[in-house]
PDB file of C-alpha atoms in Angstrom:
ATOM      1  CA  MET A1359     -52.141 -13.821 -24.770  1.00 53.00           C
ATOM      2  CA  PRO A1360     -53.091 -17.054 -22.918  1.00 75.00           C
ATOM      3  CA  ARG A1361     -50.356 -19.095 -21.260  1.00 85.00           C
ATOM      4  CA  ASN A1362     -48.836 -21.930 -23.257  1.00 90.00           C
ATOM      5  CA  GLU A1363     -50.146 -25.008 -21.459  1.00 89.00           C
ATOM      6  CA  ALA A1364     -48.533 -27.408 -23.951  1.00 90.00           C
ATOM      7  CA  LEU A1365     -45.108 -25.921 -23.266  1.00 92.00           C
ATOM      8  CA  ARG A1366     -45.706 -25.948 -19.497  1.00 91.00           C
ATOM      9  CA  ASP A1367     -46.742 -29.615 -19.621  1.00 92.00           C
ATOM     10  CA  ALA A1368     -43.755 -30.531 -21.795  1.00 92.00           C
ATOM     11  CA  LEU A1369     -41.390 -28.925 -19.298  1.00 94.00           C
ATOM     12  CA  ALA A1370     -42.988 -30.862 -16.458  1.00 93.00           C
ATOM     13  CA  MET A1371     -42.820 -34.148 -18.375  1.00 92.00           C
ATOM     14  CA  ALA A1372     -39.142 -33.549 -19.177  1.00 92.00           C
ATOM     15  CA  GLY A1373     -38.394 -32.683 -15.560  1.00 94.00           C
ATOM     16  CA  LEU A1374     -36.971 -29.321 -16.574  1.00 94.00           C
ATOM     17  CA  THR A1375     -37.399 -25.846 -15.162  1.00 94.00           C
ATOM     18  CA  VAL A1376     -37.782 -22.611 -17.080  1.00 94.00           C
ATOM     19  CA  GLY A1377     -34.154 -21.897 -16.250  1.00 94.00           C
ATOM     20  CA  ASP A1378     -33.039 -25.291 -17.584  1.00 94.00           C
ATOM     21  CA  LEU A1379     -34.747 -24.715 -20.917  1.00 94.00           C
ATOM     22  CA  ALA A1380     -33.380 -21.174 -21.128  1.00 93.00           C
ATOM     23  CA  ALA A1381     -29.828 -22.432 -20.627  1.00 94.00           C
ATOM     24  CA  ARG A1382     -30.180 -25.075 -23.312  1.00 93.00           C
ATOM     25  CA  CYS A1383     -31.723 -22.599 -25.751  1.00 93.00           C
ATOM     26  CA  HIS A1384     -29.102 -19.956 -24.950  1.00 93.00           C
ATOM     27  CA  VAL A1385     -31.698 -17.338 -23.999  1.00 92.00           C
ATOM     28  CA  ASP A1386     -32.628 -15.517 -20.798  1.00 93.00           C
ATOM     29  CA  ALA A1387     -34.892 -17.291 -18.296  1.00 93.00           C
ATOM     30  CA  LYS A1388     -37.310 -14.355 -18.418  1.00 93.00           C
ATOM     31  CA  THR A1389     -37.688 -14.965 -22.144  1.00 93.00           C
ATOM     32  CA  VAL A1390     -38.721 -18.578 -21.593  1.00 93.00           C
ATOM     33  CA  GLU A1391     -41.061 -17.496 -18.799  1.00 93.00           C
ATOM     34  CA  ARG A1392     -42.841 -15.239 -21.301  1.00 90.00           C
ATOM     35  CA  TRP A1393     -43.114 -18.185 -23.703  1.00 93.00           C
ATOM     36  CA  VAL A1394     -44.959 -20.084 -20.993  1.00 92.00           C
ATOM     37  CA  SER A1395     -46.923 -17.492 -19.007  1.00 90.00           C
ATOM     38  CA  ARG A1396     -47.773 -15.054 -21.807  1.00 85.00           C
ATOM     39  CA  GLY A1397     -47.838 -17.391 -24.765  1.00 85.00           C
ATOM     40  CA  ARG A1398     -45.100 -15.456 -26.553  1.00 86.00           C
ATOM     41  CA  LEU A1399     -43.875 -17.075 -29.771  1.00 86.00           C
ATOM     42  CA  PRO A1400     -40.100 -17.711 -29.779  1.00 89.00           C
ATOM     43  CA  HIS A1401     -37.870 -16.937 -32.729  1.00 86.00           C
ATOM     44  CA  PRO A1402     -37.681 -19.847 -35.219  1.00 84.00           C
ATOM     45  CA  ARG A1403     -34.235 -21.001 -34.075  1.00 86.00           C
ATOM     46  CA  SER A1404     -35.362 -21.026 -30.447  1.00 90.00           C
ATOM     47  CA  ARG A1405     -38.526 -22.941 -31.360  1.00 90.00           C
ATOM     48  CA  VAL A1406     -36.456 -25.629 -33.075  1.00 89.00           C
ATOM     49  CA  ARG A1407     -34.025 -25.905 -30.176  1.00 92.00           C
ATOM     50  CA  ALA A1408     -36.747 -25.968 -27.495  1.00 93.00           C
ATOM     51  CA  ALA A1409     -38.664 -28.672 -29.353  1.00 91.00           C
ATOM     52  CA  GLU A1410     -35.494 -30.765 -29.622  1.00 92.00           C
ATOM     53  CA  VAL A1411     -34.707 -30.370 -25.925  1.00 93.00           C
ATOM     54  CA  LEU A1412     -38.247 -31.306 -24.906  1.00 93.00           C
ATOM     55  CA  GLY A1413     -38.619 -34.109 -27.448  1.00 91.00           C
ATOM     56  CA  LYS A1414     -41.774 -32.607 -28.917  1.00 88.00           C
ATOM     57  CA  ASP A1415     -42.810 -31.458 -32.370  1.00 85.00           C
ATOM     58  CA  ILE A1416     -42.930 -27.713 -32.919  1.00 84.00           C
ATOM     59  CA  ASP A1417     -46.552 -27.939 -34.009  1.00 80.00           C
ATOM     60  CA  VAL A1418     -47.440 -29.513 -30.651  1.00 85.00           C
ATOM     61  CA  LEU A1419     -45.782 -26.784 -28.600  1.00 89.00           C
ATOM     62  CA  TRP A1420     -46.785 -23.885 -30.854  1.00 85.00           C
ATOM     63  CA  PRO A1421     -49.791 -24.930 -32.971  1.00 78.00           C
ATOM     64  CA  GLU A1422     -50.377 -21.293 -33.928  1.00 72.00           C
ATOM     65  CA  VAL A1423     -47.299 -21.545 -36.150  1.00 69.00           C
ATOM     66  CA  VAL A1424     -49.135 -24.174 -38.153  1.00 59.00           C
ATOM     67  CA  ARG A1425     -52.327 -22.157 -38.211  1.00 57.00           C
ATOM     68  CA  ARG A1426     -50.465 -19.105 -39.500  1.00 54.00           C
ATOM     69  CA  ALA A1427     -48.763 -20.980 -42.284  1.00 52.00           C
ATOM     70  CA  VAL A1428     -50.450 -24.272 -42.978  1.00 48.00           C
ATOM     71  CA  LYS A1429     -48.177 -26.450 -45.060  1.00 52.00           C
ATOM     72  CA  VAL A1430     -49.940 -29.056 -47.113  1.00 52.00           C
ATOM     73  CA  GLY A1431     -47.322 -29.471 -49.852  1.00 61.00           C
ATOM     74  CA  ASN A1432     -43.757 -30.689 -49.973  1.00 61.00           C
ATOM     75  CA  ASP A1433     -42.563 -27.749 -47.884  1.00 73.00           C
ATOM     76  CA  ARG A1434     -43.980 -29.373 -44.751  1.00 77.00           C
ATOM     77  CA  GLU A1435     -40.696 -31.304 -44.580  1.00 87.00           C
ATOM     78  CA  LEU A1436     -38.847 -28.050 -43.998  1.00 87.00           C
ATOM     79  CA  ILE A1437     -38.085 -27.597 -40.293  1.00 86.00           C
ATOM     80  CA  GLY A1438     -35.849 -24.546 -40.534  1.00 86.00           C
ATOM     81  CA  VAL A1439     -33.879 -22.306 -42.897  1.00 88.00           C
ATOM     82  CA  TYR A1440     -30.691 -20.567 -41.787  1.00 90.00           C
ATOM     83  CA  PRO A1441     -28.708 -17.866 -43.602  1.00 91.00           C
ATOM     84  CA  ARG A1442     -25.482 -19.619 -42.550  1.00 90.00           C
ATOM     85  CA  ARG A1443     -24.601 -23.061 -41.278  1.00 89.00           C
ATOM     86  CA  SER A1444     -23.040 -21.332 -38.283  1.00 87.00           C
ATOM     87  CA  ASP A1445     -26.548 -20.077 -37.381  1.00 88.00           C
ATOM     88  CA  LEU A1446     -27.761 -23.607 -36.621  1.00 87.00           C
ATOM     89  CA  PRO A1447     -28.487 -24.312 -32.952  1.00 84.00           C
ATOM     90  CA  ARG A1448     -25.107 -24.993 -31.366  1.00 78.00           C
ATOM     91  CA  THR A1449     -25.865 -28.553 -30.360  1.00 85.00           C
ATOM     92  CA  LEU A1450     -27.981 -29.614 -33.342  1.00 89.00           C
ATOM     93  CA  PHE A1451     -25.396 -31.903 -34.950  1.00 92.00           C
ATOM     94  CA  ARG A1452     -24.581 -33.467 -31.588  1.00 91.00           C
ATOM     95  CA  ASP A1453     -28.272 -34.059 -30.905  1.00 91.00           C
ATOM     96  CA  LEU A1454     -28.894 -35.511 -34.375  1.00 93.00           C
ATOM     97  CA  ILE A1455     -25.951 -37.879 -34.005  1.00 95.00           C
ATOM     98  CA  GLU A1456     -27.064 -38.987 -30.560  1.00 92.00           C
ATOM     99  CA  ARG A1457     -30.667 -39.603 -31.666  1.00 91.00           C
ATOM    100  CA  ALA A1458     -29.902 -41.439 -34.907  1.00 94.00           C
ATOM    101  CA  GLY A1459     -29.914 -45.204 -34.706  1.00 94.00           C
ATOM    102  CA  SER A1460     -29.943 -46.599 -38.230  1.00 96.00           C
ATOM    103  CA  ARG A1461     -28.394 -44.103 -40.666  1.00 97.00           C
ATOM    104  CA  LEU A1462     -25.705 -41.461 -40.206  1.00 98.00           C
ATOM    105  CA  TRP A1463     -24.407 -40.215 -43.559  1.00 98.00           C
ATOM    106  CA  PHE A1464     -21.873 -37.396 -43.659  1.00 98.00           C
ATOM    107  CA  GLY A1465     -21.837 -35.765 -47.085  1.00 97.00           C
ATOM    108  CA  GLY A1466     -19.806 -32.658 -46.304  1.00 95.00           C
ATOM    109  CA  TYR A1467     -16.736 -31.937 -48.413  1.00 95.00           C
ATOM    110  CA  THR A1468     -14.616 -32.008 -45.248  1.00 95.00           C
ATOM    111  CA  SER A1469     -17.122 -32.329 -42.332  1.00 95.00           C
ATOM    112  CA  TYR A1470     -14.214 -30.889 -40.368  1.00 93.00           C
ATOM    113  CA  PHE A1471     -16.474 -28.899 -38.050  1.00 91.00           C
ATOM    114  CA  VAL A1472     -18.062 -32.099 -36.679  1.00 94.00           C
ATOM    115  CA  TRP A1473     -14.951 -32.866 -34.646  1.00 93.00           C
ATOM    116  CA  LEU A1474     -14.935 -29.354 -33.227  1.00 91.00           C
ATOM    117  CA  GLU A1475     -18.623 -29.212 -32.298  1.00 90.00           C
ATOM    118  CA  VAL A1476     -19.391 -32.793 -31.229  1.00 93.00           C
ATOM    119  CA  PRO A1477     -17.439 -34.099 -28.201  1.00 91.00           C
ATOM    120  CA  ASN A1478     -16.109 -37.658 -28.597  1.00 93.00           C
ATOM    121  CA  ALA A1479     -17.668 -37.927 -32.055  1.00 95.00           C
ATOM    122  CA  ALA A1480     -15.400 -40.756 -33.209  1.00 95.00           C
ATOM    123  CA  ALA A1481     -16.250 -42.885 -30.183  1.00 96.00           C
ATOM    124  CA  THR A1482     -19.975 -42.193 -30.543  1.00 96.00           C
ATOM    125  CA  LEU A1483     -20.020 -42.987 -34.254  1.00 97.00           C
ATOM    126  CA  GLY A1484     -17.924 -46.090 -33.742  1.00 96.00           C
ATOM    127  CA  GLY A1485     -20.343 -47.299 -31.098  1.00 96.00           C
ATOM    128  CA  LYS A1486     -23.335 -46.733 -33.355  1.00 96.00           C
ATOM    129  CA  ALA A1487     -21.643 -48.490 -36.276  1.00 97.00           C
ATOM    130  CA  GLY A1488     -20.780 -51.381 -33.964  1.00 96.00           C
ATOM    131  CA  SER A1489     -24.471 -51.639 -33.065  1.00 96.00           C
ATOM    132  CA  GLY A1490     -25.447 -51.921 -36.721  1.00 96.00           C
ATOM    133  CA  ALA A1491     -25.997 -48.297 -37.786  1.00 97.00           C
ATOM    134  CA  ASP A1492     -25.036 -47.374 -41.347  1.00 98.00           C
ATOM    135  CA  VAL A1493     -22.322 -44.742 -40.833  1.00 98.00           C
ATOM    136  CA  ARG A1494     -20.633 -43.321 -43.950  1.00 97.00           C
ATOM    137  CA  PHE A1495     -18.364 -40.428 -44.832  1.00 98.00           C
ATOM    138  CA  LEU A1496     -18.449 -38.972 -48.343  1.00 98.00           C
ATOM    139  CA  LEU A1497     -15.530 -36.551 -48.378  1.00 97.00           C
ATOM    140  CA  GLY A1498     -13.970 -34.339 -50.995  1.00 96.00           C
ATOM    141  CA  ASP A1499     -11.197 -35.725 -53.163  1.00 97.00           C
ATOM    142  CA  PRO A1500      -8.003 -33.944 -52.072  1.00 95.00           C
ATOM    143  CA  ALA A1501      -6.268 -34.870 -55.330  1.00 94.00           C
ATOM    144  CA  SER A1502      -8.987 -33.386 -57.546  1.00 96.00           C
ATOM    145  CA  ALA A1503      -8.496 -30.267 -59.647  1.00 96.00           C
ATOM    146  CA  VAL A1504     -11.931 -29.175 -58.408  1.00 95.00           C
ATOM    147  CA  THR A1505     -10.575 -29.145 -54.863  1.00 94.00           C
ATOM    148  CA  ALA A1506      -7.538 -27.126 -55.914  1.00 94.00           C
ATOM    149  CA  ASP A1507      -9.755 -24.603 -57.723  1.00 93.00           C
ATOM    150  CA  ARG A1508     -11.932 -24.194 -54.640  1.00 91.00           C
ATOM    151  CA  ASP A1509      -8.865 -23.643 -52.481  1.00 90.00           C
ATOM    152  CA  ARG A1510      -7.827 -20.793 -54.765  1.00 90.00           C
ATOM    153  CA  ILE A1511     -11.283 -19.259 -54.305  1.00 88.00           C
ATOM    154  CA  GLU A1512     -11.371 -19.609 -50.518  1.00 83.00           C
ATOM    155  CA  GLU A1513      -7.728 -18.612 -49.921  1.00 84.00           C
ATOM    156  CA  THR A1514      -7.596 -19.971 -46.366  1.00 84.00           C
ATOM    157  CA  PRO A1515      -4.444 -21.261 -44.618  1.00 85.00           C
ATOM    158  CA  LEU A1516      -6.254 -24.432 -43.520  1.00 86.00           C
ATOM    159  CA  ASN A1517      -7.036 -25.688 -47.006  1.00 92.00           C
ATOM    160  CA  LEU A1518      -9.529 -28.346 -48.036  1.00 94.00           C
ATOM    161  CA  ALA A1519      -6.986 -31.143 -48.401  1.00 93.00           C
ATOM    162  CA  THR A1520      -5.757 -30.489 -44.865  1.00 94.00           C
ATOM    163  CA  ARG A1521      -9.271 -30.448 -43.437  1.00 94.00           C
ATOM    164  CA  ILE A1522     -10.106 -33.669 -45.280  1.00 96.00           C
ATOM    165  CA  ALA A1523      -6.960 -35.291 -43.863  1.00 95.00           C
ATOM    166  CA  MET A1524      -7.870 -34.151 -40.365  1.00 96.00           C
ATOM    167  CA  THR A1525     -11.354 -35.627 -40.703  1.00 96.00           C
ATOM    168  CA  ARG A1526      -9.891 -38.936 -41.884  1.00 96.00           C
ATOM    169  CA  ALA A1527      -7.538 -38.930 -38.912  1.00 96.00           C
ATOM    170  CA  GLU A1528     -10.512 -38.493 -36.585  1.00 96.00           C
ATOM    171  CA  ILE A1529     -12.476 -41.231 -38.363  1.00 96.00           C
ATOM    172  CA  ALA A1530      -9.516 -43.565 -37.864  1.00 95.00           C
ATOM    173  CA  LYS A1531      -9.972 -43.204 -34.101  1.00 95.00           C
ATOM    174  CA  SER A1532     -13.311 -45.026 -34.278  1.00 95.00           C
ATOM    175  CA  SER A1533     -13.397 -48.444 -32.631  1.00 91.00           C
ATOM    176  CA  THR A1534     -15.362 -49.709 -35.634  1.00 95.00           C
ATOM    177  CA  ALA A1535     -14.167 -49.152 -39.201  1.00 94.00           C
ATOM    178  CA  LEU A1536     -16.229 -46.402 -40.856  1.00 96.00           C
ATOM    179  CA  PRO A1537     -16.448 -46.469 -44.665  1.00 97.00           C
ATOM    180  CA  VAL A1538     -15.026 -43.450 -46.488  1.00 97.00           C
ATOM    181  CA  ARG A1539     -15.307 -42.537 -50.148  1.00 98.00           C
ATOM    182  CA  LEU A1540     -13.977 -39.532 -52.043  1.00 97.00           C
ATOM    183  CA  SER A1541     -15.706 -37.371 -54.652  1.00 97.00           C
ATOM    184  CA  ASP A1542     -15.505 -33.840 -56.024  1.00 95.00           C
ATOM    185  CA  ARG A1543     -19.139 -33.680 -57.140  1.00 94.00           C
ATOM    186  CA  HIS A1544     -20.487 -32.227 -53.889  1.00 94.00           C
ATOM    187  CA  ILE A1545     -18.127 -29.248 -53.746  1.00 92.00           C
ATOM    188  CA  ALA A1546     -21.071 -26.816 -53.815  1.00 91.00           C
ATOM    189  CA  MET A1547     -23.584 -28.679 -51.639  1.00 94.00           C
ATOM    190  CA  SER A1548     -23.245 -30.753 -48.492  1.00 96.00           C
ATOM    191  CA  VAL A1549     -25.845 -33.245 -47.266  1.00 97.00           C
ATOM    192  CA  TRP A1550     -25.842 -34.890 -43.835  1.00 97.00           C
ATOM    193  CA  VAL A1551     -28.511 -37.510 -43.122  1.00 98.00           C
ATOM    194  CA  PHE A1552     -29.485 -38.792 -39.669  1.00 97.00           C
ATOM    195  CA  ASP A1553     -32.279 -41.365 -39.861  1.00 96.00           C
ATOM    196  CA  ASP A1554     -35.237 -39.299 -41.161  1.00 94.00           C
ATOM    197  CA  GLU A1555     -33.666 -35.864 -40.697  1.00 95.00           C
ATOM    198  CA  ALA A1556     -31.198 -34.068 -42.930  1.00 96.00           C
ATOM    199  CA  ILE A1557     -29.075 -30.942 -42.968  1.00 96.00           C
ATOM    200  CA  VAL A1558     -28.377 -29.481 -46.411  1.00 96.00           C
ATOM    201  CA  ALA A1559     -25.909 -26.633 -46.959  1.00 94.00           C
ATOM    202  CA  THR A1560     -25.441 -24.843 -50.286  1.00 93.00           C
ATOM    203  CA  HIS A1561     -22.244 -22.867 -50.830  1.00 88.00           C
ATOM    204  CA  ILE A1562     -22.378 -19.239 -51.907  1.00 85.00           C
ATOM    205  CA  GLY A1563     -19.628 -17.521 -53.875  1.00 79.00           C
ATOM    206  CA  ALA A1564     -16.219 -17.540 -52.190  1.00 75.00           C
ATOM    207  CA  ALA A1565     -17.688 -18.112 -48.721  1.00 75.00           C
ATOM    208  CA  LEU A1566     -16.560 -20.965 -46.497  1.00 80.00           C
ATOM    209  CA  GLY A1567     -18.821 -23.884 -45.648  1.00 78.00           C
ATOM    210  CA  GLN A1568     -19.945 -22.278 -42.387  1.00 80.00           C
ATOM    211  CA  ASP A1569     -21.402 -19.392 -44.428  1.00 85.00           C
ATOM    212  CA  SER A1570     -23.610 -21.643 -46.596  1.00 89.00           C
ATOM    213  CA  VAL A1571     -27.388 -21.227 -46.635  1.00 92.00           C
ATOM    214  CA  THR A1572     -28.602 -24.250 -44.682  1.00 94.00           C
ATOM    215  CA  LEU A1573     -31.842 -26.254 -44.510  1.00 93.00           C
ATOM    216  CA  HIS A1574     -33.075 -28.608 -41.794  1.00 93.00           C
ATOM    217  CA  LEU A1575     -35.476 -31.236 -43.169  1.00 93.00           C
ATOM    218  CA  ARG A1576     -37.529 -34.056 -41.686  1.00 91.00           C
ATOM    219  CA  ARG A1577     -39.045 -36.786 -43.854  1.00 91.00           C
ATOM    220  CA  ARG A1578     -42.841 -36.756 -43.954  1.00 86.00           C
ATOM    221  CA  GLU A1579     -43.670 -38.387 -47.295  1.00 86.00           C
ATOM    222  CA  ALA A1580     -42.295 -40.664 -49.966  1.00 88.00           C
ATOM    223  CA  GLY A1581     -40.618 -38.861 -52.838  1.00 90.00           C
ATOM    224  CA  GLY A1582     -40.452 -35.507 -51.052  1.00 90.00           C
ATOM    225  CA  PRO A1583     -37.468 -33.149 -50.794  1.00 92.00           C
ATOM    226  CA  PHE A1584     -35.881 -35.274 -48.060  1.00 94.00           C
ATOM    227  CA  ASP A1585     -35.939 -38.379 -50.257  1.00 95.00           C
ATOM    228  CA  ARG A1586     -34.499 -36.408 -53.178  1.00 95.00           C
ATOM    229  CA  TYR A1587     -31.487 -35.371 -51.088  1.00 96.00           C
ATOM    230  CA  VAL A1588     -31.050 -38.975 -49.931  1.00 97.00           C
ATOM    231  CA  GLU A1589     -31.061 -40.056 -53.580  1.00 97.00           C
ATOM    232  CA  HIS A1590     -28.469 -37.376 -54.297  1.00 97.00           C
ATOM    233  CA  PHE A1591     -26.169 -38.733 -51.589  1.00 97.00           C
ATOM    234  CA  GLU A1592     -26.642 -42.320 -52.753  1.00 97.00           C
ATOM    235  CA  SER A1593     -25.816 -41.358 -56.334  1.00 97.00           C
ATOM    236  CA  LEU A1594     -22.623 -39.599 -55.275  1.00 97.00           C
ATOM    237  CA  TRP A1595     -21.673 -42.497 -53.021  1.00 97.00           C
ATOM    238  CA  ALA A1596     -22.110 -45.023 -55.826  1.00 97.00           C
ATOM    239  CA  ASP A1597     -19.743 -43.073 -58.116  1.00 95.00           C
ATOM    240  CA  ALA A1598     -17.218 -42.059 -55.464  1.00 97.00           C
ATOM    241  CA  ARG A1599     -13.841 -43.759 -55.159  1.00 96.00           C
ATOM    242  CA  VAL A1600     -12.503 -45.674 -52.194  1.00 96.00           C
ATOM    243  CA  PRO A1601      -9.219 -44.165 -50.951  1.00 93.00           C
ATOM    244  CA  GLU A1602      -6.182 -46.211 -51.930  1.00 85.00           C
ATOM    245  CA  ASP A1603      -4.959 -46.148 -48.336  1.00 79.00           C
ATOM    246  CA  GLY A1604      -8.297 -47.477 -47.126  1.00 64.00           C
TER     247      GLY A1604
END
């Protein structure tokens, strides 16, 4: 197969070596070399990560992906599908938070994992909110019977109410006040929105949030799937309650 000139040029423009890209994609350098010199097509997760690192669209780096499966309908907003949220590229949430400038909406029932995976998240979010970004946290209602029922299903020592409390404690560290509302209506589906990208996770059976089937979307049209998930978040936010303790 011919060498991938687009990928080679993108590496040069980014000032990165094959080894640099391999490290950031968590693959062997020889693998990335084959992407470049032999035109090998990376696995979907590696394509997404490489495109994010290089600041390029996947269809620019690997146009054959588009040619193999031309998307002309609403599914063109779909960037990736993952069997579990834990299968997302390790730094995806950190990268989405860092890139977002106008809207950062956290619609996870606990969003507890954010503080584990994103270094200095509270400081970063506080800085963005201070610069005018719309940062919101829609969390689960720890006092709800729905929450208690889910805890009985999950049967984990670190229950939902505890994880929600830990997230609120982290939010409180922000230099700028970040609005929080509580709801039990998103117990089965979490939506995180970062400007025109979104992560959507749907719970399965008794599995924990990290085991949810997860979608990565990017807005490409009005009224598409991305906009529908944004509407879903806005509807939940409008009906959610403000915590009595602020």
